[in-house]
mmCIF file of C-alpha atoms in Angstrom:
data_model
loop_
_atom_site.group_PDB
_atom_site.id
_atom_site.type_symbol
_atom_site.label_atom_id
_atom_site.label_comp_id
_atom_site.label_asym_id
_atom_site.label_seq_id
_atom_site.Cartn_x
_atom_site.Cartn_y
_atom_site.Cartn_z
ATOM 1 C CA UNK A 1 76.710 87.772 37.302
ATOM 2 C CA UNK A 2 79.442 89.309 35.428
ATOM 3 C CA UNK A 3 82.004 87.312 36.082
ATOM 4 C CA UNK A 4 84.365 88.642 34.114
ATOM 5 C CA UNK A 5 84.016 92.101 35.409
ATOM 6 C CA UNK A 6 85.081 90.906 38.989
ATOM 7 C CA UNK A 7 89.059 91.179 38.526
ATOM 8 C CA UNK A 8 90.392 92.500 41.878
ATOM 9 C CA UNK A 9 91.511 90.697 44.554
ATOM 10 C CA UNK A 10 89.607 90.867 47.812
ATOM 11 C CA UNK A 11 92.986 91.570 50.066
ATOM 12 C CA UNK A 12 93.398 94.732 47.543
ATOM 13 C CA UNK A 13 90.054 96.124 48.343
ATOM 14 C CA UNK A 14 90.470 95.179 51.863
ATOM 15 C CA UNK A 15 93.716 97.219 51.828
ATOM 16 C CA UNK A 16 91.594 100.293 50.396
ATOM 17 C CA UNK A 17 89.055 99.892 52.976
ATOM 18 C CA UNK A 18 91.538 99.517 55.869
ATOM 19 C CA UNK A 19 93.504 102.597 54.410
ATOM 20 C CA UNK A 20 90.195 104.946 53.997
ATOM 21 C CA UNK A 21 88.987 103.866 57.610
ATOM 22 C CA UNK A 22 92.440 104.607 59.603
ATOM 23 C CA UNK A 23 93.695 108.023 57.154
ATOM 24 C CA UNK A 24 97.235 106.384 56.377
ATOM 25 C CA UNK A 25 98.842 103.552 54.909
ATOM 26 C CA UNK A 26 100.823 103.015 58.444
ATOM 27 C CA UNK A 27 97.425 102.673 60.042
ATOM 28 C CA UNK A 28 95.933 100.138 57.668
ATOM 29 C CA UNK A 29 99.237 98.139 57.957
ATOM 30 C CA UNK A 30 98.708 98.111 61.604
ATOM 31 C CA UNK A 31 95.140 96.925 61.798
ATOM 32 C CA UNK A 32 95.965 94.609 58.955
ATOM 33 C CA UNK A 33 99.075 93.174 60.323
ATOM 34 C CA UNK A 34 100.972 93.959 57.063
ATOM 35 C CA UNK A 35 103.753 96.485 56.226
ATOM 36 C CA UNK A 36 103.241 99.813 55.003
ATOM 37 C CA UNK A 37 104.779 99.373 51.358
ATOM 38 C CA UNK A 38 102.159 96.390 51.039
ATOM 39 C CA UNK A 39 99.164 98.393 51.821
ATOM 40 C CA UNK A 40 100.621 100.491 48.950
ATOM 41 C CA UNK A 41 101.157 97.857 46.637
ATOM 42 C CA UNK A 42 97.792 96.369 46.916
ATOM 43 C CA UNK A 43 96.128 99.534 46.412
ATOM 44 C CA UNK A 44 97.969 100.428 43.571
ATOM 45 C CA UNK A 45 97.147 97.008 42.050
ATOM 46 C CA UNK A 46 93.556 97.546 42.512
ATOM 47 C CA UNK A 47 93.216 101.060 40.739
ATOM 48 C CA UNK A 48 95.056 99.370 38.138
ATOM 49 C CA UNK A 49 92.602 96.622 37.812
ATOM 50 C CA UNK A 50 89.866 99.021 38.335
ATOM 51 C CA UNK A 51 91.430 101.433 35.765
ATOM 52 C CA UNK A 52 90.916 104.649 38.223
ATOM 53 C CA UNK A 53 92.750 106.264 40.798
ATOM 54 C CA UNK A 54 91.221 106.016 44.159
ATOM 55 C CA UNK A 55 93.796 107.845 46.803
ATOM 56 C CA UNK A 56 95.607 110.996 46.044
ATOM 57 C CA UNK A 57 99.116 110.972 47.898
ATOM 58 C CA UNK A 58 100.561 114.539 48.730
ATOM 59 C CA UNK A 59 102.865 115.726 51.782
ATOM 60 C CA UNK A 60 99.757 116.629 53.721
ATOM 61 C CA UNK A 61 98.980 112.943 53.645
ATOM 62 C CA UNK A 62 96.240 110.768 51.602
ATOM 63 C CA UNK A 63 93.116 112.024 50.229
ATOM 64 C CA UNK A 64 90.500 110.251 48.669
ATOM 65 C CA UNK A 65 89.776 110.906 44.861
ATOM 66 C CA UNK A 66 85.903 111.383 43.794
ATOM 67 C CA UNK A 67 86.210 107.697 42.410
ATOM 68 C CA UNK A 68 87.223 106.764 45.841
ATOM 69 C CA UNK A 69 84.578 108.025 47.745
ATOM 70 C CA UNK A 70 82.099 106.787 45.675
ATOM 71 C CA UNK A 71 83.646 103.168 45.779
ATOM 72 C CA UNK A 72 83.879 103.544 49.560
ATOM 73 C CA UNK A 73 80.357 102.364 50.539
ATOM 74 C CA UNK A 74 80.527 99.635 48.431
ATOM 75 C CA UNK A 75 83.492 98.538 49.692
ATOM 76 C CA UNK A 76 81.840 98.837 53.379
ATOM 77 C CA UNK A 77 79.270 96.562 52.088
ATOM 78 C CA UNK A 78 81.666 94.047 51.180
ATOM 79 C CA UNK A 79 83.704 94.356 54.369
ATOM 80 C CA UNK A 80 80.718 93.592 56.047
ATOM 81 C CA UNK A 81 79.563 90.651 53.984
ATOM 82 C CA UNK A 82 82.966 89.044 54.882
ATOM 83 C CA UNK A 83 82.468 89.506 58.332
ATOM 84 C CA UNK A 84 79.447 87.844 58.241
ATOM 85 C CA UNK A 85 80.736 84.884 56.581
ATOM 86 C CA UNK A 86 83.289 84.707 59.083
ATOM 87 C CA UNK A 87 80.860 84.534 61.668
ATOM 88 C CA UNK A 88 78.700 82.154 59.985
ATOM 89 C CA UNK A 89 81.571 79.783 59.425
ATOM 90 C CA UNK A 90 82.789 79.955 63.112
ATOM 91 C CA UNK A 91 78.994 79.419 64.515
ATOM 92 C CA UNK A 92 78.693 76.477 62.158
ATOM 93 C CA UNK A 93 81.959 75.122 62.784
ATOM 94 C CA UNK A 94 82.271 75.228 66.258
ATOM 95 C CA UNK A 95 78.514 74.316 66.578
ATOM 96 C CA UNK A 96 78.000 76.933 69.058
ATOM 97 C CA UNK A 97 75.144 76.293 71.514
ATOM 98 C CA UNK A 98 73.875 77.971 74.647
ATOM 99 C CA UNK A 99 72.012 80.905 76.171
ATOM 100 C CA UNK A 100 73.307 84.455 76.028
ATOM 101 C CA UNK A 101 71.516 87.139 77.957
ATOM 102 C CA UNK A 102 71.100 90.891 76.306
ATOM 103 C CA UNK A 103 69.636 93.714 78.490
ATOM 104 C CA UNK A 104 68.747 96.919 77.145
ATOM 105 C CA UNK A 105 66.270 99.459 77.929
ATOM 106 C CA UNK A 106 62.426 98.580 77.239
ATOM 107 C CA UNK A 107 62.179 100.768 74.253
ATOM 108 C CA UNK A 108 65.143 99.537 72.627
ATOM 109 C CA UNK A 109 64.243 95.887 73.746
ATOM 110 C CA UNK A 110 60.940 96.432 71.893
ATOM 111 C CA UNK A 111 61.480 98.271 68.908
ATOM 112 C CA UNK A 112 65.316 97.590 67.719
ATOM 113 C CA UNK A 113 66.382 94.572 69.137
ATOM 114 C CA UNK A 114 63.738 91.800 67.381
ATOM 115 C CA UNK A 115 65.099 93.363 63.996
ATOM 116 C CA UNK A 116 68.749 93.404 65.066
ATOM 117 C CA UNK A 117 69.086 89.851 65.980
ATOM 118 C CA UNK A 118 67.152 88.310 63.169
ATOM 119 C CA UNK A 119 70.158 86.813 61.374
ATOM 120 C CA UNK A 120 71.404 85.239 64.413
ATOM 121 C CA UNK A 121 69.370 82.507 63.710
ATOM 122 C CA UNK A 122 70.873 81.801 60.295
ATOM 123 C CA UNK A 123 74.504 82.554 61.684
ATOM 124 C CA UNK A 124 74.152 79.955 64.884
ATOM 125 C CA UNK A 125 71.070 78.437 65.341
ATOM 126 C CA UNK A 126 71.965 76.803 68.318
ATOM 127 C CA UNK A 127 72.479 80.174 70.245
ATOM 128 C CA UNK A 128 69.094 81.405 72.389
ATOM 129 C CA UNK A 129 69.012 84.573 73.333
ATOM 130 C CA UNK A 130 66.814 85.827 76.704
ATOM 131 C CA UNK A 131 66.134 89.649 76.489
ATOM 132 C CA UNK A 132 65.848 91.627 79.928
ATOM 133 C CA UNK A 133 64.129 95.037 79.405
ATOM 134 C CA UNK A 134 65.958 97.131 82.021
ATOM 135 C CA UNK A 135 68.440 100.050 82.327
ATOM 136 C CA UNK A 136 69.838 98.784 85.435
ATOM 137 C CA UNK A 137 73.459 98.381 85.193
ATOM 138 C CA UNK A 138 73.511 96.026 88.003
ATOM 139 C CA UNK A 139 72.320 93.315 85.394
ATOM 140 C CA UNK A 140 75.877 92.957 84.464
ATOM 141 C CA UNK A 141 77.557 93.379 87.690
ATOM 142 C CA UNK A 142 75.635 90.833 89.335
ATOM 143 C CA UNK A 143 76.006 88.713 86.341
ATOM 144 C CA UNK A 144 72.347 88.833 85.672
ATOM 145 C CA UNK A 145 73.201 89.328 81.793
ATOM 146 C CA UNK A 146 75.920 88.970 79.373
ATOM 147 C CA UNK A 147 75.979 91.705 77.102
ATOM 148 C CA UNK A 148 74.263 95.091 78.030
ATOM 149 C CA UNK A 149 73.423 98.158 75.638
ATOM 150 C CA UNK A 150 73.741 101.273 77.723
ATOM 151 C CA UNK A 151 73.342 104.798 77.340
ATOM 152 C CA UNK A 152 76.561 105.449 80.131
ATOM 153 C CA UNK A 153 79.875 104.222 79.777
ATOM 154 C CA UNK A 154 80.224 101.989 82.715
ATOM 155 C CA UNK A 155 83.089 102.444 85.363
ATOM 156 C CA UNK A 156 83.555 98.961 86.850
ATOM 157 C CA UNK A 157 87.084 97.804 86.109
ATOM 158 C CA UNK A 158 85.941 94.334 85.224
ATOM 159 C CA UNK A 159 83.766 95.539 82.296
ATOM 160 C CA UNK A 160 84.686 96.495 78.863
ATOM 161 C CA UNK A 161 82.792 98.542 76.280
ATOM 162 C CA UNK A 162 82.899 99.808 72.661
ATOM 163 C CA UNK A 163 81.066 102.958 71.792
ATOM 164 C CA UNK A 164 79.182 102.236 69.254
ATOM 165 C CA UNK A 165 78.126 105.882 68.273
ATOM 166 C CA UNK A 166 75.073 108.166 69.223
ATOM 167 C CA UNK A 167 71.453 108.194 68.450
ATOM 168 C CA UNK A 168 69.705 111.346 68.067
ATOM 169 C CA UNK A 169 66.717 112.536 69.753
ATOM 170 C CA UNK A 170 64.083 115.331 68.974
ATOM 171 C CA UNK A 171 60.444 116.608 70.301
ATOM 172 C CA UNK A 172 58.018 114.978 68.595
ATOM 173 C CA UNK A 173 54.193 115.285 68.829
ATOM 174 C CA UNK A 174 51.249 113.861 67.269
ATOM 175 C CA UNK A 175 49.354 115.753 64.341
ATOM 176 C CA UNK A 176 46.150 115.439 65.827
ATOM 177 C CA UNK A 177 47.497 117.216 68.939
ATOM 178 C CA UNK A 178 49.184 120.055 67.321
ATOM 179 C CA UNK A 179 46.150 120.291 65.096
ATOM 180 C CA UNK A 180 44.394 120.997 68.722
ATOM 181 C CA UNK A 181 46.667 122.902 70.362
ATOM 182 C CA UNK A 182 48.436 124.863 67.699
ATOM 183 C CA UNK A 183 52.190 124.728 66.617
ATOM 184 C CA UNK A 184 54.538 126.649 68.366
ATOM 185 C CA UNK A 185 56.400 129.019 66.245
ATOM 186 C CA UNK A 186 59.773 129.657 68.862
ATOM 187 C CA UNK A 187 61.136 127.810 71.550
ATOM 188 C CA UNK A 188 59.434 129.507 74.269
ATOM 189 C CA UNK A 189 56.166 128.499 72.489
ATOM 190 C CA UNK A 190 57.409 125.021 72.937
ATOM 191 C CA UNK A 191 56.966 125.571 76.902
ATOM 192 C CA UNK A 192 53.183 126.486 76.901
ATOM 193 C CA UNK A 193 52.444 122.751 75.325
ATOM 194 C CA UNK A 194 51.652 119.618 77.416
ATOM 195 C CA UNK A 195 54.671 116.898 77.644
ATOM 196 C CA UNK A 196 54.926 113.516 77.936
ATOM 197 C CA UNK A 197 57.990 112.239 80.094
ATOM 198 C CA UNK A 198 59.879 109.475 80.495
ATOM 199 C CA UNK A 199 61.398 107.712 84.013
ATOM 200 C CA UNK A 200 62.498 111.446 85.452
ATOM 201 C CA UNK A 201 60.822 114.378 83.692
ATOM 202 C CA UNK A 202 62.473 116.906 85.741
ATOM 203 C CA UNK A 203 65.946 115.592 84.470
ATOM 204 C CA UNK A 204 64.330 116.551 80.921
ATOM 205 C CA UNK A 205 63.920 120.508 82.255
ATOM 206 C CA UNK A 206 67.666 121.720 82.839
ATOM 207 C CA UNK A 207 68.634 120.935 78.826
ATOM 208 C CA UNK A 208 65.712 122.553 77.838
ATOM 209 C CA UNK A 209 66.074 125.668 79.718
ATOM 210 C CA UNK A 210 69.677 125.800 78.467
ATOM 211 C CA UNK A 211 67.915 125.511 75.123
ATOM 212 C CA UNK A 212 65.910 128.196 75.615
ATOM 213 C CA UNK A 213 62.391 126.397 76.281
ATOM 214 C CA UNK A 214 61.514 127.053 80.255
ATOM 215 C CA UNK A 215 59.772 124.063 80.834
ATOM 216 C CA UNK A 216 58.279 123.480 84.373
ATOM 217 C CA UNK A 217 57.233 120.424 86.585
ATOM 218 C CA UNK A 218 53.542 120.907 85.656
ATOM 219 C CA UNK A 219 54.267 120.925 81.723
ATOM 220 C CA UNK A 220 54.522 117.159 82.199
ATOM 221 C CA UNK A 221 50.891 115.913 82.064
ATOM 222 C CA UNK A 222 51.903 112.375 81.779
ATOM 223 C CA UNK A 223 54.851 110.193 82.165
ATOM 224 C CA UNK A 224 56.250 106.514 82.673
ATOM 225 C CA UNK A 225 59.515 105.200 83.719
ATOM 226 C CA UNK A 226 58.781 102.897 81.069
ATOM 227 C CA UNK A 227 60.140 104.022 77.307
ATOM 228 C CA UNK A 228 57.595 102.132 75.748
ATOM 229 C CA UNK A 229 54.820 103.103 77.756
ATOM 230 C CA UNK A 230 55.842 106.971 77.302
ATOM 231 C CA UNK A 231 56.032 106.298 73.311
ATOM 232 C CA UNK A 232 52.324 104.814 73.191
ATOM 233 C CA UNK A 233 51.182 107.900 75.256
ATOM 234 C CA UNK A 234 53.359 110.341 72.817
ATOM 235 C CA UNK A 235 51.650 108.766 70.099
ATOM 236 C CA UNK A 236 47.976 108.897 71.685
ATOM 237 C CA UNK A 237 48.351 112.330 71.508
ATOM 238 C CA UNK A 238 48.906 113.766 74.721
ATOM 239 C CA UNK A 239 51.693 116.037 74.329
ATOM 240 C CA UNK A 240 55.161 116.736 73.155
ATOM 241 C CA UNK A 241 57.866 114.321 73.908
ATOM 242 C CA UNK A 242 61.625 113.558 73.735
ATOM 243 C CA UNK A 243 61.881 110.432 71.026
ATOM 244 C CA UNK A 244 64.351 109.063 69.005
ATOM 245 C CA UNK A 245 64.599 110.377 65.580
ATOM 246 C CA UNK A 246 64.759 106.990 64.154
ATOM 247 C CA UNK A 247 61.369 106.010 65.608
ATOM 248 C CA UNK A 248 59.673 109.440 65.611
ATOM 249 C CA UNK A 249 60.798 110.230 61.842
ATOM 250 C CA UNK A 250 58.749 107.131 60.295
ATOM 251 C CA UNK A 251 55.615 107.072 62.574
ATOM 252 C CA UNK A 252 52.565 107.773 60.624
ATOM 253 C CA UNK A 253 51.272 110.887 62.247
ATOM 254 C CA UNK A 254 54.173 111.931 64.467
ATOM 255 C CA UNK A 255 55.662 115.086 63.236
ATOM 256 C CA UNK A 256 59.106 117.317 64.852
ATOM 257 C CA UNK A 257 57.519 120.286 66.950
ATOM 258 C CA UNK A 258 60.255 122.562 65.422
ATOM 259 C CA UNK A 259 61.715 121.245 62.227
ATOM 260 C CA UNK A 260 64.854 123.439 62.910
ATOM 261 C CA UNK A 261 65.176 122.283 66.490
ATOM 262 C CA UNK A 262 68.601 120.764 67.355
ATOM 263 C CA UNK A 263 68.876 116.913 67.955
ATOM 264 C CA UNK A 264 70.060 115.873 71.717
ATOM 265 C CA UNK A 265 72.766 112.794 70.995
ATOM 266 C CA UNK A 266 73.119 109.967 73.518
ATOM 267 C CA UNK A 267 75.731 107.584 73.506
ATOM 268 C CA UNK A 268 75.243 104.017 72.564
ATOM 269 C CA UNK A 269 77.825 101.392 74.521
ATOM 270 C CA UNK A 270 77.918 98.039 74.175
ATOM 271 C CA UNK A 271 79.000 96.260 77.576
ATOM 272 C CA UNK A 272 80.137 93.013 78.809
ATOM 273 C CA UNK A 273 82.619 91.567 81.040
ATOM 274 C CA UNK A 274 86.195 91.031 80.276
ATOM 275 C CA UNK A 275 86.248 87.378 80.338
ATOM 276 C CA UNK A 276 83.133 86.709 78.578
ATOM 277 C CA UNK A 277 84.540 87.985 75.168
ATOM 278 C CA UNK A 278 86.528 84.686 75.413
ATOM 279 C CA UNK A 279 83.356 82.686 74.903
ATOM 280 C CA UNK A 280 82.464 82.396 71.584
ATOM 281 C CA UNK A 281 78.328 82.359 71.670
ATOM 282 C CA UNK A 282 78.784 85.752 73.543
ATOM 283 C CA UNK A 283 81.215 86.712 71.230
ATOM 284 C CA UNK A 284 79.281 85.849 68.110
ATOM 285 C CA UNK A 285 76.051 88.031 69.484
ATOM 286 C CA UNK A 286 78.348 91.076 70.590
ATOM 287 C CA UNK A 287 79.574 91.091 67.222
ATOM 288 C CA UNK A 288 76.372 90.862 65.696
ATOM 289 C CA UNK A 289 74.966 93.768 67.946
ATOM 290 C CA UNK A 290 78.224 95.993 67.214
ATOM 291 C CA UNK A 291 77.518 95.578 63.264
ATOM 292 C CA UNK A 292 73.516 95.939 63.748
ATOM 293 C CA UNK A 293 72.889 98.766 66.418
ATOM 294 C CA UNK A 294 74.744 101.561 64.597
ATOM 295 C CA UNK A 295 72.790 100.588 61.523
#
């Protein structure tokens, strides 16, 4: 570690990160519970310590310089590390124990949650997590779960939701299937292929029609209400399937049916009961999921 190279103050870095995220000094001052002049002074001090200009100020507002943009990813990583330190301290100092129930789709529960929740064993080893693989929002309204990950924003007034972003899905098929059935050259060609469907395959027909793929009900030679089963059927080479890009892009032997096919985007909502955010153990798991799922 080159300690001599670390000559800046964390508060200065935090001021720069908040300004970059909020877009203005006033926005940064608001989220940091500071003042606009203080934010400006902190960023100026950081620029002096680093010997570079990070922010350009003009009548049109603030813009990051090339140096500012280059540093932003590293500064974000510092911010995430600082947040983790706070969570670890809270988990250890409060000796948080007890069970937290998390519900998500079966595909999410199988492929994503094990990795996202791994840091919890270090942060708060006294928390026990029970995962319910389900898409039913009643898991929350009937108090069967503490936290839910959903693709639809809940409407119930006693629930609060945070939009974590959107995941992208695309049409995939195994190379073995495409070698056998032929690779489509146009959107219209895709409709002549076999399809693997999820819970309600016919719901997929309308968006496909709108994109120029005239699917028919008989196109779905295999389907399952389980996303995990549908994913396994696609990997077994039964046909074309709409699957998350984070799975399809890395699965050996799986390829996009049309490389230029536009991805469909599905929102990710993290949902819990309003009063449950006062629970330390639920808050720790909620914050961990809020950081890990977008990644």
